[in-house]
Amino acid sequence: MKTLTELMRHLTRPGAVELALISGRNPMVKLATGAFEALDPTPLTVEGVQGMLSTLVGEARATTVSDKPSQWALRLEGLGPVIVGALRRGDVLNVRVVRTEPALAGAPAPRPPAPAATPAPSASRPASPKPSKGVQILPTEKQTPAPAAPPAEPPPPAPEPVAEVPQGPRLVVRPESARNLTMLLEDARTVGASDLHVVAGRPPLFRLVGELLPHGDPLPPETVETMLRPHIPERLRPVLDREGSCDFSLDLGQSGRFRVNVSRQRTGYKGCFRLIPREIPTLESLGLPVDIAKATHHHQGLIVVTGPSGHGKTSTLAAIVNRINCETSHHVLTVEDPVEYLHPRRRALLSQREVGTHTKTFATALKGSLREDPDVILVGELRDTETVRMALSASETGHLLVSTMNTPSAAKTIDRLIDLFPPGDQAQVRMTLASSLRLIVSQRLLPSADRQSMVVAAELLPGSVALGNLIRDNKTYQIPSLQQRGKSLGIVRFDDSLADLVRSGKTTLEIAKAYAENPDELEAVVTGKRPGAPPEGPSPDGGKLLSKMGNLLNRKSA
């Protein structure tokens, strides 16, 4: 009988997608064509399959297998991420090992983990390997061992239906990383998570495609405090003790940079780590319209990037600054809390200042920046009235100012900017905003069609004479009407951006409708049917009803 290592080696063959280990049958490998190939003429025993499963996932978990499908996500050396499924029906033990990545020619033989190793826990929302819909665990009934079948003959089909794992993001991380913060952050970057949450009394949580997936066992409060406190800068520890929270950036060298928030809550300390990509993004890599770059050609004015928290506004700012850095020789001054992306030296001169480290507040930095000869000023966020006042002043005095706000749409961003000021100042603010506004980008992230990544939908509202007149005359309620007819002005509505994503196959209509401002109109644009249209085909009484109405109209006209 072949060993587990020898059997697992067959998964590295080109076209191999699954290894089937069923007691009473020969070990088999499933190919991408759907055909099964026997690997050993000797049928497997229950003890043999149980030992192989224990080697893969650990003895403690292997003994919990029952008549309900169980699954674990593992990463095996030489093979990569796999999903192990197991099912026991009577004396028949069914184990499947499914690759979540295509096999490569010439790949080294995989080495299963030692029996004492603890496997990675299953994600709360397990995902399926691409492009199949899910991991298949085929339940079988007790069978009498039969002679070995020829390699070309497929095995008999399972008598019961296939149990499918629902679609969703998959979490494949190292089991030993659950209590090591550095390893958790490395795993978060490996699996493509946007955030890592470390909370007292809860297992570590990875945010993948908008969903929080747990890993490991709940962390005791003492462990979380030990993991977080050493990374808090000395200057912020009194702030944490006094105010209960603090924000800072963390650079772990090979592990990358992170934006960190540490706070106290009911069960103890809580840390939220936002992963900052290693490479500076571009508008093209983010999937944003290249028309955004046109606004950077203005020598003065205001550009605002808006959207809910966590929907990529900082990445968009970084892409805009990167475009200026590559194409111009301007002096770019950034004020951030904290500094996230570290821009390399290219054509432009960049000065990156951090609130709390290099300056006291955003408003203080803006006031001093006017004497630093900047061409472009980037402000991390327009949070309060004083910061907005200084930003508007800078946009009028020969500077291009770029910033963000947490508002749901472009039209409401204008209302928010004006409403921050007292009624006596709002008329002047409208005049300033009407003349200085260059572009508002309102964006949201939504799951892709395969739910394995996020795509961006963006609304563009560039400055124009028509928009300026509406702002100046306090008629911002008419901005949606302007957006309906303003394509010639470069306006892109949010629902039109969603429709483009659906047409290109980047997301589905069902997902897009959940984010649309007018779901019925979006469906009509994508499908070509007008909103509220009845289903195709007349009802049984439809002809009679139309006939009666026609007769009635003829009588009235007569």
JSON list of N, CA, C and O in Angstrom, two decimals, residues 430-447:
[
{"chain": "A", "resi": 430, "resn": "ARG", "atom": "N", "xyz": [-20.66, 79.01, -0.04]},
{"chain": "A", "resi": 430, "resn": "ARG", "atom": "CA", "xyz": [-21.22, 78.59, -1.33]},
{"chain": "A", "resi": 430, "resn": "ARG", "atom": "C", "xyz": [-20.49, 79.29, -2.48]},
{"chain": "A", "resi": 430, "resn": "ARG", "atom": "O", "xyz": [-20.21, 78.68, -3.51]},
{"chain": "A", "resi": 431, "resn": "MET", "atom": "N", "xyz": [-20.21, 80.59, -2.30]},
{"chain": "A", "resi": 431, "resn": "MET", "atom": "CA", "xyz": [-19.49, 81.31, -3.35]},
{"chain": "A", "resi": 431, "resn": "MET", "atom": "C", "xyz": [-18.09, 80.70, -3.58]},
{"chain": "A", "resi": 431, "resn": "MET", "atom": "O", "xyz": [-17.65, 80.51, -4.72]},
{"chain": "A", "resi": 432, "resn": "THR", "atom": "N", "xyz": [-17.39, 80.41, -2.47]},
{"chain": "A", "resi": 432, "resn": "THR", "atom": "CA", "xyz": [-16.06, 79.83, -2.59]},
{"chain": "A", "resi": 432, "resn": "THR", "atom": "C", "xyz": [-16.10, 78.46, -3.22]},
{"chain": "A", "resi": 432, "resn": "THR", "atom": "O", "xyz": [-15.30, 78.13, -4.10]},
{"chain": "A", "resi": 433, "resn": "LEU", "atom": "N", "xyz": [-17.03, 77.64, -2.77]},
{"chain": "A", "resi": 433, "resn": "LEU", "atom": "CA", "xyz": [-17.13, 76.27, -3.27]},
{"chain": "A", "resi": 433, "resn": "LEU", "atom": "C", "xyz": [-17.52, 76.25, -4.75]},
{"chain": "A", "resi": 433, "resn": "LEU", "atom": "O", "xyz": [-17.03, 75.42, -5.53]},
{"chain": "A", "resi": 434, "resn": "ALA", "atom": "N", "xyz": [-18.39, 77.16, -5.15]},
{"chain": "A", "resi": 434, "resn": "ALA", "atom": "CA", "xyz": [-18.83, 77.20, -6.55]},
{"chain": "A", "resi": 434, "resn": "ALA", "atom": "C", "xyz": [-17.68, 77.48, -7.50]},
{"chain": "A", "resi": 434, "resn": "ALA", "atom": "O", "xyz": [-17.64, 76.96, -8.62]},
{"chain": "A", "resi": 435, "resn": "SER", "atom": "N", "xyz": [-16.74, 78.31, -7.07]},
{"chain": "A", "resi": 435, "resn": "SER", "atom": "CA", "xyz": [-15.63, 78.68, -7.95]},
{"chain": "A", "resi": 435, "resn": "SER", "atom": "C", "xyz": [-14.42, 77.77, -7.82]},
{"chain": "A", "resi": 435, "resn": "SER", "atom": "O", "xyz": [-13.62, 77.67, -8.76]},
{"chain": "A", "resi": 436, "resn": "SER", "atom": "N", "xyz": [-14.25, 77.09, -6.69]},
{"chain": "A", "resi": 436, "resn": "SER", "atom": "CA", "xyz": [-13.02, 76.31, -6.46]},
{"chain": "A", "resi": 436, "resn": "SER", "atom": "C", "xyz": [-13.19, 74.81, -6.63]},
{"chain": "A", "resi": 436, "resn": "SER", "atom": "O", "xyz": [-12.18, 74.09, -6.76]},
{"chain": "A", "resi": 437, "resn": "LEU", "atom": "N", "xyz": [-14.42, 74.30, -6.64]},
{"chain": "A", "resi": 437, "resn": "LEU", "atom": "CA", "xyz": [-14.61, 72.85, -6.73]},
{"chain": "A", "resi": 437, "resn": "LEU", "atom": "C", "xyz": [-14.19, 72.34, -8.10]},
{"chain": "A", "resi": 437, "resn": "LEU", "atom": "O", "xyz": [-14.66, 72.81, -9.13]},
{"chain": "A", "resi": 438, "resn": "ARG", "atom": "N", "xyz": [-13.29, 71.35, -8.13]},
{"chain": "A", "resi": 438, "resn": "ARG", "atom": "CA", "xyz": [-12.81, 70.77, -9.38]},
{"chain": "A", "resi": 438, "resn": "ARG", "atom": "C", "xyz": [-13.36, 69.37, -9.62]},
{"chain": "A", "resi": 438, "resn": "ARG", "atom": "O", "xyz": [-13.64, 69.00, -10.76]},
{"chain": "A", "resi": 439, "resn": "LEU", "atom": "N", "xyz": [-13.50, 68.58, -8.58]},
{"chain": "A", "resi": 439, "resn": "LEU", "atom": "CA", "xyz": [-13.98, 67.21, -8.77]},
{"chain": "A", "resi": 439, "resn": "LEU", "atom": "C", "xyz": [-14.38, 66.61, -7.44]},
{"chain": "A", "resi": 439, "resn": "LEU", "atom": "O", "xyz": [-13.71, 66.83, -6.42]},
{"chain": "A", "resi": 440, "resn": "ILE", "atom": "N", "xyz": [-15.48, 65.84, -7.46]},
{"chain": "A", "resi": 440, "resn": "ILE", "atom": "CA", "xyz": [-15.87, 64.99, -6.32]},
{"chain": "A", "resi": 440, "resn": "ILE", "atom": "C", "xyz": [-15.94, 63.56, -6.84]},
{"chain": "A", "resi": 440, "resn": "ILE", "atom": "O", "xyz": [-16.62, 63.28, -7.83]},
{"chain": "A", "resi": 441, "resn": "VAL", "atom": "N", "xyz": [-15.22, 62.68, -6.19]},
{"chain": "A", "resi": 441, "resn": "VAL", "atom": "CA", "xyz": [-15.25, 61.25, -6.50]},
{"chain": "A", "resi": 441, "resn": "VAL", "atom": "C", "xyz": [-15.91, 60.54, -5.33]},
{"chain": "A", "resi": 441, "resn": "VAL", "atom": "O", "xyz": [-15.41, 60.58, -4.22]},
{"chain": "A", "resi": 442, "resn": "SER", "atom": "N", "xyz": [-17.04, 59.90, -5.59]},
{"chain": "A", "resi": 442, "resn": "SER", "atom": "CA", "xyz": [-17.73, 59.13, -4.55]},
{"chain": "A", "resi": 442, "resn": "SER", "atom": "C", "xyz": [-17.64, 57.66, -4.94]},
{"chain": "A", "resi": 442, "resn": "SER", "atom": "O", "xyz": [-18.12, 57.26, -6.00]},
{"chain": "A", "resi": 443, "resn": "GLN", "atom": "N", "xyz": [-17.04, 56.84, -4.10]},
{"chain": "A", "resi": 443, "resn": "GLN", "atom": "CA", "xyz": [-16.76, 55.45, -4.47]},
{"chain": "A", "resi": 443, "resn": "GLN", "atom": "C", "xyz": [-17.22, 54.48, -3.41]},
{"chain": "A", "resi": 443, "resn": "GLN", "atom": "O", "xyz": [-17.33, 54.82, -2.23]},
{"chain": "A", "resi": 444, "resn": "ARG", "atom": "N", "xyz": [-17.46, 53.26, -3.86]},
{"chain": "A", "resi": 444, "resn": "ARG", "atom": "CA", "xyz": [-17.82, 52.16, -2.97]},
{"chain": "A", "resi": 444, "resn": "ARG", "atom": "C", "xyz": [-17.21, 50.88, -3.50]},
{"chain": "A", "resi": 444, "resn": "ARG", "atom": "O", "xyz": [-17.10, 50.68, -4.71]},
{"chain": "A", "resi": 445, "resn": "LEU", "atom": "N", "xyz": [-16.85, 50.00, -2.57]},
{"chain": "A", "resi": 445, "resn": "LEU", "atom": "CA", "xyz": [-16.34, 48.68, -2.92]},
{"chain": "A", "resi": 445, "resn": "LEU", "atom": "C", "xyz": [-17.47, 47.66, -2.78]},
{"chain": "A", "resi": 445, "resn": "LEU", "atom": "O", "xyz": [-18.23, 47.70, -1.81]},
{"chain": "A", "resi": 446, "resn": "LEU", "atom": "N", "xyz": [-17.57, 46.75, -3.73]},
{"chain": "A", "resi": 446, "resn": "LEU", "atom": "CA", "xyz": [-18.57, 45.70, -3.67]},
{"chain": "A", "resi": 446, "resn": "LEU", "atom": "C", "xyz": [-17.96, 44.39, -4.14]},
{"chain": "A", "resi": 446, "resn": "LEU", "atom": "O", "xyz": [-16.96, 44.39, -4.88]},
{"chain": "A", "resi": 447, "resn": "PRO", "atom": "N", "xyz": [-18.52, 43.25, -3.72]},
{"chain": "A", "resi": 447, "resn": "PRO", "atom": "CA", "xyz": [-17.93, 41.96, -4.08]},
{"chain": "A", "resi": 447, "resn": "PRO", "atom": "C", "xyz": [-17.94, 41.73, -5.58]},
{"chain": "A", "resi": 447, "resn": "PRO", "atom": "O", "xyz": [-18.85, 42.17, -6.29]}
]
